[in-house]
PDB file of C-alpha atoms in Angstrom:
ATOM      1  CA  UNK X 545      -6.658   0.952 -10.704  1.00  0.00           C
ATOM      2  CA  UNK X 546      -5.930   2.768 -13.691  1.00  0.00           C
ATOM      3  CA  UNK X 547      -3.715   6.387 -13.197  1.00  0.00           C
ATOM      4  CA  UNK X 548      -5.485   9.624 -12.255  1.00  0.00           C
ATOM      5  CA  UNK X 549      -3.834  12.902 -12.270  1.00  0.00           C
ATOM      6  CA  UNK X 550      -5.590  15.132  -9.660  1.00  0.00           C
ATOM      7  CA  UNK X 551      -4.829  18.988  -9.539  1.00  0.00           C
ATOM      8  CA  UNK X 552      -3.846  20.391  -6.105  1.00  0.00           C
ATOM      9  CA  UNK X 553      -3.665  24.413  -6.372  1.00  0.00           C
ATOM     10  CA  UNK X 554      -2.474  25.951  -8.952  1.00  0.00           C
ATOM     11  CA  UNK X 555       0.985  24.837  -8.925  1.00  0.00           C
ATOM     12  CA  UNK X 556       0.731  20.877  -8.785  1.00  0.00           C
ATOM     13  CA  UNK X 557      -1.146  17.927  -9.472  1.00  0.00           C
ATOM     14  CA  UNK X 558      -0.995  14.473  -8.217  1.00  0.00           C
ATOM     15  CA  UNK X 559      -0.489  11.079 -10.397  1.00  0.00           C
ATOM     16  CA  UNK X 560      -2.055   8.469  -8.479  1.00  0.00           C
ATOM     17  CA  UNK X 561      -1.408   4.967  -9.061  1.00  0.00           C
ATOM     18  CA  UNK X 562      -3.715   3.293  -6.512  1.00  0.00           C
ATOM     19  CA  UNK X 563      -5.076   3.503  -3.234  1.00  0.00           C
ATOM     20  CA  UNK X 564      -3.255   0.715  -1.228  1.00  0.00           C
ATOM     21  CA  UNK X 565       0.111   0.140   0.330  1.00  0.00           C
ATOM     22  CA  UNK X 566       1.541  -2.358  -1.891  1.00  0.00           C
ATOM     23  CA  UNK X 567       4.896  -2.544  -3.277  1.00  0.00           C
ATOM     24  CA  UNK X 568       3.991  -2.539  -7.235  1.00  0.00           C
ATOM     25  CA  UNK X 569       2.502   0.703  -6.765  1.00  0.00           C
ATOM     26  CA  UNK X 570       4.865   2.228  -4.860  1.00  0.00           C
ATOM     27  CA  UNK X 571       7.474   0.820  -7.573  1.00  0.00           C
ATOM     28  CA  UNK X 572       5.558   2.753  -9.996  1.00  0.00           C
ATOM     29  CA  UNK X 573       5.634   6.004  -8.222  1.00  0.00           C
ATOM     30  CA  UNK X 574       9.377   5.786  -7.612  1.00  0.00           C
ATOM     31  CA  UNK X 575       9.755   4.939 -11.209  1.00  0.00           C
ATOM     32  CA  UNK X 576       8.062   7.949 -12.340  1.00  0.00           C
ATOM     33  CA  UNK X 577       9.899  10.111  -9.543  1.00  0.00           C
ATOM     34  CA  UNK X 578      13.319   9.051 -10.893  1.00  0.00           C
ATOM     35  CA  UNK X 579      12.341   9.445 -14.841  1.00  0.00           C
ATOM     36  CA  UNK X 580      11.339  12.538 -14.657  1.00  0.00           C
ATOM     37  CA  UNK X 581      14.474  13.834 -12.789  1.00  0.00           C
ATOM     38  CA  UNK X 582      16.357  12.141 -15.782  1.00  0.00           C
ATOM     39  CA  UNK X 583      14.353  13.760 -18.339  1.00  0.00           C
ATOM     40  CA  UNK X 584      14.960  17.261 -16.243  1.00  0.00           C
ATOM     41  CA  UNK X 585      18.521  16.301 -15.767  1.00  0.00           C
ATOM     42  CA  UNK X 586      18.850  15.892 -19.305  1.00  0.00           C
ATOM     43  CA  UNK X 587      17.714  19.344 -20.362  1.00  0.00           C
ATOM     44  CA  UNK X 588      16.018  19.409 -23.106  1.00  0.00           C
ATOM     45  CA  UNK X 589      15.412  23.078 -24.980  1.00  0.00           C
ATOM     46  CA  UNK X 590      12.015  23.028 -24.752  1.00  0.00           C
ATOM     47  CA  UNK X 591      11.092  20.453 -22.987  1.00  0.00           C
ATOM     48  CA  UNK X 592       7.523  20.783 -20.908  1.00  0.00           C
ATOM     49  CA  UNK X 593       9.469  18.900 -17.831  1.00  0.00           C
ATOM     50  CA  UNK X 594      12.116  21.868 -17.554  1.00  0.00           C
ATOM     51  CA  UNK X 595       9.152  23.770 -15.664  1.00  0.00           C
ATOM     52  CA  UNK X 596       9.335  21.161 -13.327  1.00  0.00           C
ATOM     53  CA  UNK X 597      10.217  22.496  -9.536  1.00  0.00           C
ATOM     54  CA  UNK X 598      10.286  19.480  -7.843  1.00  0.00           C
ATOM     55  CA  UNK X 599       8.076  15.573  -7.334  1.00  0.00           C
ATOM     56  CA  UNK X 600       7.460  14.325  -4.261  1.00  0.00           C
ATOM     57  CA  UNK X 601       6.129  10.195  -3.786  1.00  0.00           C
ATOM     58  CA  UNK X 602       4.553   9.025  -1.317  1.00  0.00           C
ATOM     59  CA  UNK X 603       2.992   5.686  -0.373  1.00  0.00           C
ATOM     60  CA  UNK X 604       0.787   5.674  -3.686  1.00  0.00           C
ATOM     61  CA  UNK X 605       1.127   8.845  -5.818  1.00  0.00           C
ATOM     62  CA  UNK X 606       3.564  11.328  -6.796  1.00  0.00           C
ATOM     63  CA  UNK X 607       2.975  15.092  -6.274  1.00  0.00           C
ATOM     64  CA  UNK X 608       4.466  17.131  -9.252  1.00  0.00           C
ATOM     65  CA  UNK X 609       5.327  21.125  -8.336  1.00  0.00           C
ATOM     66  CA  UNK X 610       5.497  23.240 -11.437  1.00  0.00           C
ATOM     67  CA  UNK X 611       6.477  26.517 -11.962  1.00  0.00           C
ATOM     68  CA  UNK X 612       3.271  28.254 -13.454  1.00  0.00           C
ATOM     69  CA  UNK X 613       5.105  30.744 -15.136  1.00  0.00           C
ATOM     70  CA  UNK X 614       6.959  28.678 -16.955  1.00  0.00           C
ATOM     71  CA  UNK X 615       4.870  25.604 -17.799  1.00  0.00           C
ATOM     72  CA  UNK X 616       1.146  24.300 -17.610  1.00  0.00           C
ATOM     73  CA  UNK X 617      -0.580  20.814 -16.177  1.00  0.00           C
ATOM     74  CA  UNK X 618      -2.272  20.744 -19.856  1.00  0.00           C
ATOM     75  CA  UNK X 619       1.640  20.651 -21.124  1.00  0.00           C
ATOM     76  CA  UNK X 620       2.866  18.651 -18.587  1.00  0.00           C
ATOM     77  CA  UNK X 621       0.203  15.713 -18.170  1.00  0.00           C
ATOM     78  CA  UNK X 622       0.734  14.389 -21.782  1.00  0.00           C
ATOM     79  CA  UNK X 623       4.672  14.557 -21.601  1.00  0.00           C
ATOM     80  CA  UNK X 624       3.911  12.505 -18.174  1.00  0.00           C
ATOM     81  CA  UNK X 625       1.484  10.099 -19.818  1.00  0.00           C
ATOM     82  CA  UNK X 626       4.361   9.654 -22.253  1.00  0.00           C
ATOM     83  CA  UNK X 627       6.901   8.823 -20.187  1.00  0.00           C
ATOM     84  CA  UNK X 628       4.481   6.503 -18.665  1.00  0.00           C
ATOM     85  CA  UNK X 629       3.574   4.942 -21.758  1.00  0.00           C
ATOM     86  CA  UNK X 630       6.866   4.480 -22.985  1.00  0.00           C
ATOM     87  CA  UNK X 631       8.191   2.889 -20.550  1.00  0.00           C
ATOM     88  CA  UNK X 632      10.952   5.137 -19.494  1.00  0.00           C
ATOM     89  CA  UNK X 633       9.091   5.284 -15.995  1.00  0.00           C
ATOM     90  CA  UNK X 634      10.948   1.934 -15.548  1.00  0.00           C
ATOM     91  CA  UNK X 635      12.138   0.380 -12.229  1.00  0.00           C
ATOM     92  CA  UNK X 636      15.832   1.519 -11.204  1.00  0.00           C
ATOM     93  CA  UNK X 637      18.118  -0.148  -9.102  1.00  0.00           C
ATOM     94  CA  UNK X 638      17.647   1.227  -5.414  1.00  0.00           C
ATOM     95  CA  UNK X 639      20.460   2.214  -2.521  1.00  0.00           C
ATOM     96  CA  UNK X 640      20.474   0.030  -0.440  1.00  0.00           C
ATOM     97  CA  UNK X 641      22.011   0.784   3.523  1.00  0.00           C
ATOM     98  CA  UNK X 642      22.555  -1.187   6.679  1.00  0.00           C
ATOM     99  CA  UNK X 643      21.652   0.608   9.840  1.00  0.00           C
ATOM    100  CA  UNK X 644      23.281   0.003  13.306  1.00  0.00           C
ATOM    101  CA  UNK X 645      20.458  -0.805  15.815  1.00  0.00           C
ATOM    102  CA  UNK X 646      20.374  -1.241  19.766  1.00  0.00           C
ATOM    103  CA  UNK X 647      17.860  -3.628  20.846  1.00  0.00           C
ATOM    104  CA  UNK X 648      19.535  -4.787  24.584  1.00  0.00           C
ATOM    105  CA  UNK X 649      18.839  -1.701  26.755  1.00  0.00           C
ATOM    106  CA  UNK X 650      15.699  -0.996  28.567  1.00  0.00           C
ATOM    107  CA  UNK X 651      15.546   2.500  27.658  1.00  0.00           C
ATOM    108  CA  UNK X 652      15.775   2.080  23.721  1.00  0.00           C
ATOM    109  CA  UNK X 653      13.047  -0.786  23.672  1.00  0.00           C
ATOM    110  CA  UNK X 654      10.485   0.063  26.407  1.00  0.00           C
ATOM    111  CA  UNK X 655       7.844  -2.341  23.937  1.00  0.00           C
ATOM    112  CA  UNK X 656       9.752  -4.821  23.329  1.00  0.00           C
ATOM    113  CA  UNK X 657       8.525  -7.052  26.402  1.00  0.00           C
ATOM    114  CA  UNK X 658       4.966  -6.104  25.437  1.00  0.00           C
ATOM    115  CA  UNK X 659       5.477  -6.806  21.632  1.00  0.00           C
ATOM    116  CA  UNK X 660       6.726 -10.127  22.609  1.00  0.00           C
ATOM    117  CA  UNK X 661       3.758 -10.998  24.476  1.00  0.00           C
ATOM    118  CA  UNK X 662       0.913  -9.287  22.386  1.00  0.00           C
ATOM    119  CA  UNK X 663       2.892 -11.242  19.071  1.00  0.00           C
ATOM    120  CA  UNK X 664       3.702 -15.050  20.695  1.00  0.00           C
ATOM    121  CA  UNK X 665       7.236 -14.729  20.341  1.00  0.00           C
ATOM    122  CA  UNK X 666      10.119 -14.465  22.275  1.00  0.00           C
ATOM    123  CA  UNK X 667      11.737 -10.924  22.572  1.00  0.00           C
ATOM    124  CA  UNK X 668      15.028 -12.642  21.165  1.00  0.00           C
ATOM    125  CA  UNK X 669      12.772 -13.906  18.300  1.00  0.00           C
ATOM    126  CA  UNK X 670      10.907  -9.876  17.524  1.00  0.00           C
ATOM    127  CA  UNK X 671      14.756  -8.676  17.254  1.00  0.00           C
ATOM    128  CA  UNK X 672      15.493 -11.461  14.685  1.00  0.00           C
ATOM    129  CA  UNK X 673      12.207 -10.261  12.881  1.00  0.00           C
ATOM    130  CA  UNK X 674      12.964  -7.260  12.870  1.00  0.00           C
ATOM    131  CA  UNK X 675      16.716  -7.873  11.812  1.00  0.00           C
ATOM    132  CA  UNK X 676      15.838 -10.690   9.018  1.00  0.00           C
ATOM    133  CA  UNK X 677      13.137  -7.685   7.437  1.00  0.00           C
ATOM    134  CA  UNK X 678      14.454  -5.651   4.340  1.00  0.00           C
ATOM    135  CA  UNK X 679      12.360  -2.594   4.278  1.00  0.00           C
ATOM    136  CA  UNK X 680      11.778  -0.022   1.337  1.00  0.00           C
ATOM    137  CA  UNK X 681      11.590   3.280   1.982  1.00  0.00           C
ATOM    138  CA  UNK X 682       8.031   4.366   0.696  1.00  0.00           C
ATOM    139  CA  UNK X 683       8.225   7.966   1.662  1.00  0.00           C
ATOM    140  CA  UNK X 684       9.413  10.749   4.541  1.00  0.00           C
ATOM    141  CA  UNK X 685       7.265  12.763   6.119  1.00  0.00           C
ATOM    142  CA  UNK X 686       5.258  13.533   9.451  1.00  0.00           C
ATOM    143  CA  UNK X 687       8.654  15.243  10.029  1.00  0.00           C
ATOM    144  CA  UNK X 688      11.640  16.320   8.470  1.00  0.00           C
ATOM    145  CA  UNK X 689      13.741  12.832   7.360  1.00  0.00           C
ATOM    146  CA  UNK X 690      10.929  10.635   8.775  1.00  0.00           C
ATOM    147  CA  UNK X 691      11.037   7.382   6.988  1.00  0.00           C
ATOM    148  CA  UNK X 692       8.366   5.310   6.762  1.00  0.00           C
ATOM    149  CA  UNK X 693       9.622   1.813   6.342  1.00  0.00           C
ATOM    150  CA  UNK X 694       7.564  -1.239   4.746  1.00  0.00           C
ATOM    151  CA  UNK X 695       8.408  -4.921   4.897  1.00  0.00           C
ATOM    152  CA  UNK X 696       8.323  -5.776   8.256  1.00  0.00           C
ATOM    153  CA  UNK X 697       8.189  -9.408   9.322  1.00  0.00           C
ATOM    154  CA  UNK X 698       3.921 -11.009   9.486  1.00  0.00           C
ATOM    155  CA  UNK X 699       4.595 -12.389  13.111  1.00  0.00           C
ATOM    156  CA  UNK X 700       5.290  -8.533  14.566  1.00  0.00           C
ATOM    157  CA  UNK X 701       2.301  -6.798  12.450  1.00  0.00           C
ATOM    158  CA  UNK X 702       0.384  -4.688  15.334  1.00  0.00           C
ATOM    159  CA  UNK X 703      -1.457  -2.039  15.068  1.00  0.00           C
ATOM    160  CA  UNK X 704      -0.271   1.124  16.743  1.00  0.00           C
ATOM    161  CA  UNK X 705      -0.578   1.370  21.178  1.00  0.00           C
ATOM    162  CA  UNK X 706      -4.178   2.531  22.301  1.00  0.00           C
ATOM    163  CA  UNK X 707      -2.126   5.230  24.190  1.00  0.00           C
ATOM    164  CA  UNK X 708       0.245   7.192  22.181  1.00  0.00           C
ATOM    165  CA  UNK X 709       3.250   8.984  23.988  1.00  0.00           C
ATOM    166  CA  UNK X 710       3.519  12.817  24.517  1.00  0.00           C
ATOM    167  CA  UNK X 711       7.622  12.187  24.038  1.00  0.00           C
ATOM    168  CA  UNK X 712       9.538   9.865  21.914  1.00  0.00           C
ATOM    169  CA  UNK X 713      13.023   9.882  22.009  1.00  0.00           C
ATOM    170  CA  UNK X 714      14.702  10.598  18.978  1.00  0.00           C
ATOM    171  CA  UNK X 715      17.109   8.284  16.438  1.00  0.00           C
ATOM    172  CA  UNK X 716      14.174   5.453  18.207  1.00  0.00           C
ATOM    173  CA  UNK X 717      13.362   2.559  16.424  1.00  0.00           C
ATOM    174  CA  UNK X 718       9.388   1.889  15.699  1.00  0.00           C
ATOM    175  CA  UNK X 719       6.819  -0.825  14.854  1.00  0.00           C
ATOM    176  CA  UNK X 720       2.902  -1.116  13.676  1.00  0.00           C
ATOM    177  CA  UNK X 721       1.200  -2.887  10.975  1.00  0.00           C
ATOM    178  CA  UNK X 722       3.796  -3.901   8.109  1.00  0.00           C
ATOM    179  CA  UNK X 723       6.004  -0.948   8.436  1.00  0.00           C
ATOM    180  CA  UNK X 724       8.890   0.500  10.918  1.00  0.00           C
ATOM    181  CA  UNK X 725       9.860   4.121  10.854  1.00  0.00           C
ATOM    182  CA  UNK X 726      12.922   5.705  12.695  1.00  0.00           C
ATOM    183  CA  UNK X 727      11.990   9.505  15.200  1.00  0.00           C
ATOM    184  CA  UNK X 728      14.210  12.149  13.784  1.00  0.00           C
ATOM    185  CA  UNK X 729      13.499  14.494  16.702  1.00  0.00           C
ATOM    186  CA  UNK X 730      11.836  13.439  20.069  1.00  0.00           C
ATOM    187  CA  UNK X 731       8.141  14.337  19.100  1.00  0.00           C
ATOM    188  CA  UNK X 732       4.703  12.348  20.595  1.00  0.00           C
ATOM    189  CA  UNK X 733       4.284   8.968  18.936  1.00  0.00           C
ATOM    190  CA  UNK X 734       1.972   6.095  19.057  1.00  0.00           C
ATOM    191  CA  UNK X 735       4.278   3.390  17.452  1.00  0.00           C
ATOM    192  CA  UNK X 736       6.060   0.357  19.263  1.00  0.00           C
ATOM    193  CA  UNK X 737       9.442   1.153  20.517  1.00  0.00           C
ATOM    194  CA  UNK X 738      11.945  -2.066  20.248  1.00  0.00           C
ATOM    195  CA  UNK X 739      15.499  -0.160  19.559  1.00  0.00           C
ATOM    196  CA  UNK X 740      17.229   2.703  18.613  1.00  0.00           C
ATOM    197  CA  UNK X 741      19.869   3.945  16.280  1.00  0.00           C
ATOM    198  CA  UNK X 742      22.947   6.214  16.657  1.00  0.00           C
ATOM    199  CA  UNK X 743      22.212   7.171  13.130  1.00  0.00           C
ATOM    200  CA  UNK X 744      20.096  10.513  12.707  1.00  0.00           C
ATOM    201  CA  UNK X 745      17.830  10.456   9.731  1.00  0.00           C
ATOM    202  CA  UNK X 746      18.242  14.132   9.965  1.00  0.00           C
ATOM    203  CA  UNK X 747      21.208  16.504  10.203  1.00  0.00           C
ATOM    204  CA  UNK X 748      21.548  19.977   8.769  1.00  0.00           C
ATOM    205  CA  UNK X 749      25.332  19.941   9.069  1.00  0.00           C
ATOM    206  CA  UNK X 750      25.105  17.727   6.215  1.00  0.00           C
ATOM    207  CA  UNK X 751      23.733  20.562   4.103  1.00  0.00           C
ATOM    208  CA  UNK X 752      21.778  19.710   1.039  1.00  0.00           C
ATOM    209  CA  UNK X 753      22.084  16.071   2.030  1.00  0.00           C
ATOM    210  CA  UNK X 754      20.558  16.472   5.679  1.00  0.00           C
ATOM    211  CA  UNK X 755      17.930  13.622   4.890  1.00  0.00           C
ATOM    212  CA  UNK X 756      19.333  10.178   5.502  1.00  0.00           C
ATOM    213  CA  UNK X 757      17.039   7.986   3.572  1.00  0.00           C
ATOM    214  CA  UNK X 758      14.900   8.464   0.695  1.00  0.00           C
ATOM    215  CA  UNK X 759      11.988   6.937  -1.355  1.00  0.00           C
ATOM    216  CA  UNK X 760      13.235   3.934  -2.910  1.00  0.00           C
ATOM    217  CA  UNK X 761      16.021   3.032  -0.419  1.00  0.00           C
ATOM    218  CA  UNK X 762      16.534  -0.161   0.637  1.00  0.00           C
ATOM    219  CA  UNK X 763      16.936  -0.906   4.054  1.00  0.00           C
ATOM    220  CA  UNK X 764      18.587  -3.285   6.742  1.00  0.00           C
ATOM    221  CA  UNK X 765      19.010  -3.101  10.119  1.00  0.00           C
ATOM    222  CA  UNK X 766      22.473  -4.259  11.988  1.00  0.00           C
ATOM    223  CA  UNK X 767      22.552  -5.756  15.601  1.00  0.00           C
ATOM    224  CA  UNK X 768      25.110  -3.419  18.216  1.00  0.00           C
ATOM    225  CA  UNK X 769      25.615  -3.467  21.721  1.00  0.00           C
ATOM    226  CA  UNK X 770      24.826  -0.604  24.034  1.00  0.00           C
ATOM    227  CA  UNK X 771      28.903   0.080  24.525  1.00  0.00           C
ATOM    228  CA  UNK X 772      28.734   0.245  20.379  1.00  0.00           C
ATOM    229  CA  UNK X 773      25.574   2.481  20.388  1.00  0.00           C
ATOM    230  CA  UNK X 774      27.668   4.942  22.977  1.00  0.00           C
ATOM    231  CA  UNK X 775      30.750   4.861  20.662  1.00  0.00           C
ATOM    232  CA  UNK X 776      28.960   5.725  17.728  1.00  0.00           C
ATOM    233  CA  UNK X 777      26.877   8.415  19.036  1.00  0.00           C
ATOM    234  CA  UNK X 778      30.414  10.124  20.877  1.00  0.00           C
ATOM    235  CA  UNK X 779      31.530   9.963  16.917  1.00  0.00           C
ATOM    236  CA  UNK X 780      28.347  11.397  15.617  1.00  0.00           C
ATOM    237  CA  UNK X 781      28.491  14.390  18.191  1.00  0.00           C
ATOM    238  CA  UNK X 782      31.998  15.210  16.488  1.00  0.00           C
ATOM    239  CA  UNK X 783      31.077  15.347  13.130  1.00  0.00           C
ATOM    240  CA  UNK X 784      28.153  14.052  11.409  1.00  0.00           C
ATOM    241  CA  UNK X 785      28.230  10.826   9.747  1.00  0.00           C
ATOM    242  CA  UNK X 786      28.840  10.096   6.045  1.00  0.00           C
ATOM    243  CA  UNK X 787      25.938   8.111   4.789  1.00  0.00           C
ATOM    244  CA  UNK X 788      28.203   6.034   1.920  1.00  0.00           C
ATOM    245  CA  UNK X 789      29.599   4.485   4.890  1.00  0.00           C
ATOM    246  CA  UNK X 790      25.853   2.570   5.516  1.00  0.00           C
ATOM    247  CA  UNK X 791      25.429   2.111   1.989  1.00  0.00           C
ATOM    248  CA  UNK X 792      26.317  -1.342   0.344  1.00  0.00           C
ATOM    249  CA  UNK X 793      29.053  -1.410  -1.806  1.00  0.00           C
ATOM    250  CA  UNK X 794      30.723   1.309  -0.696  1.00  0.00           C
ATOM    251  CA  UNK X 795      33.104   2.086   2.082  1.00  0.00           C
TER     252      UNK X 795
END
């Protein structure tokens, strides 16, 4: 599918690379997200990008906000195409994190037992599924710091429960179809419940940086005990976590 560019209001327009959830796409879209924060970064006088406000990807496109006193879509889509064109829309090297995860309490994974059955596998087996998965972070949204994440292992695709819940608790780990997301807040929810993580995805007293993950991350999850879980959580009540200390390479 060739790109489209798709005007929504009067103050951004949509470049749409496809209509699927597949990982070249969404490669492209994060490509395109990170070149033109380069270009903007850069700062070139009179540059069409400078009346850029901010992009936004998502599973398949990438929503462009523009500041309509300041630039035009007629100015902007050609300076686009060209970065498109010219391959500086190129694929970067992502962040990639590892994630501490509870699977061995009742309360964390109340699907896990039914996963196991509706899948085939043992529950011990959906936990090393889930574990052995490295998923990409295709977007956030739904809610504030919501990732949604896609790679999940064949054997546990399901599609979401027939019944959703009114309450799901939050920092819970999810399943359905090829993705797994992680609740912010407790909010309803029809997705599979099989962990949870003392990690919020979303914490204001991190100020600017209050979202955990973004598009493009890379992401692992890490087996912990309940007495671990309970540790981390008493440390993330004191102060809120630094993120570098989930990202790879750093410490």
């Amino acid at each position: 599918m060739s790109t489209r560019f798709l005007d929504c209001g009067d103050t951004a327009f949509s470049v749409e690379f496809g209509s699927t959830i597949d990982p070249e796409i969404n490669a492209r879209v994060m490509a395109l997200h990170d070149a033109i924060a380069a270009e903007r970064e850069a700062g070139r006088p009179g540059s069409p990008l400078s009346g850029v406000v901010e992009t936004v990807p998502s599973m398949r496109a990438l929503l462009v906000f523009y500041d309509p006193l300041a630039t035009t879509r007629a100015a902007l889509q050609p300076a686009i195409e060209a970065l498109l064109s010219g391959g500086k829309a190129a694929k970067v090297e992502p962040r990639r994190l590892t994630l501490p995860c509870c699977y061995d309490d009742a309360e964390f994974a109340p699907d896990l037992a039914d996963v196991s059955q509706r899948t085939g596998v043992s529950t011990e087996e959906v936990i090393k599924l889930h574990l052995a998965s490295e998923f990409r972070v295709y977007m956030v949204g739904f809610m504030p710091g919501l990732p949604y994440l896609v790679g999940l292992a064949k054997p546990l695709h399901l599609p979401r429960r027939a019944s959703p819940r009114v309450r799901v608790p939050a920092r819970s780990v999810a399943i359905a179809t090829e993705m797994s997301v992680v609740y912010p807040f407790e909010s309803p929810g029809g997705w599979h419940l099989i962990g949870r993580t003392p990690v919020s995805m979303f914490d204001t007293r991190r100020g600017t940086e209050a979202t955990t993950l973004a598009p493009g991350d890379v992401v692992r999850f890490r087996r912990i005990s309940r007495a671990e879980y309970d540790a981390l959580s008493a440390e993330a009540e004191r102060a809120p976590f630094d993120i570098a200390r989930f990202v790879e390479g750093t410490s």
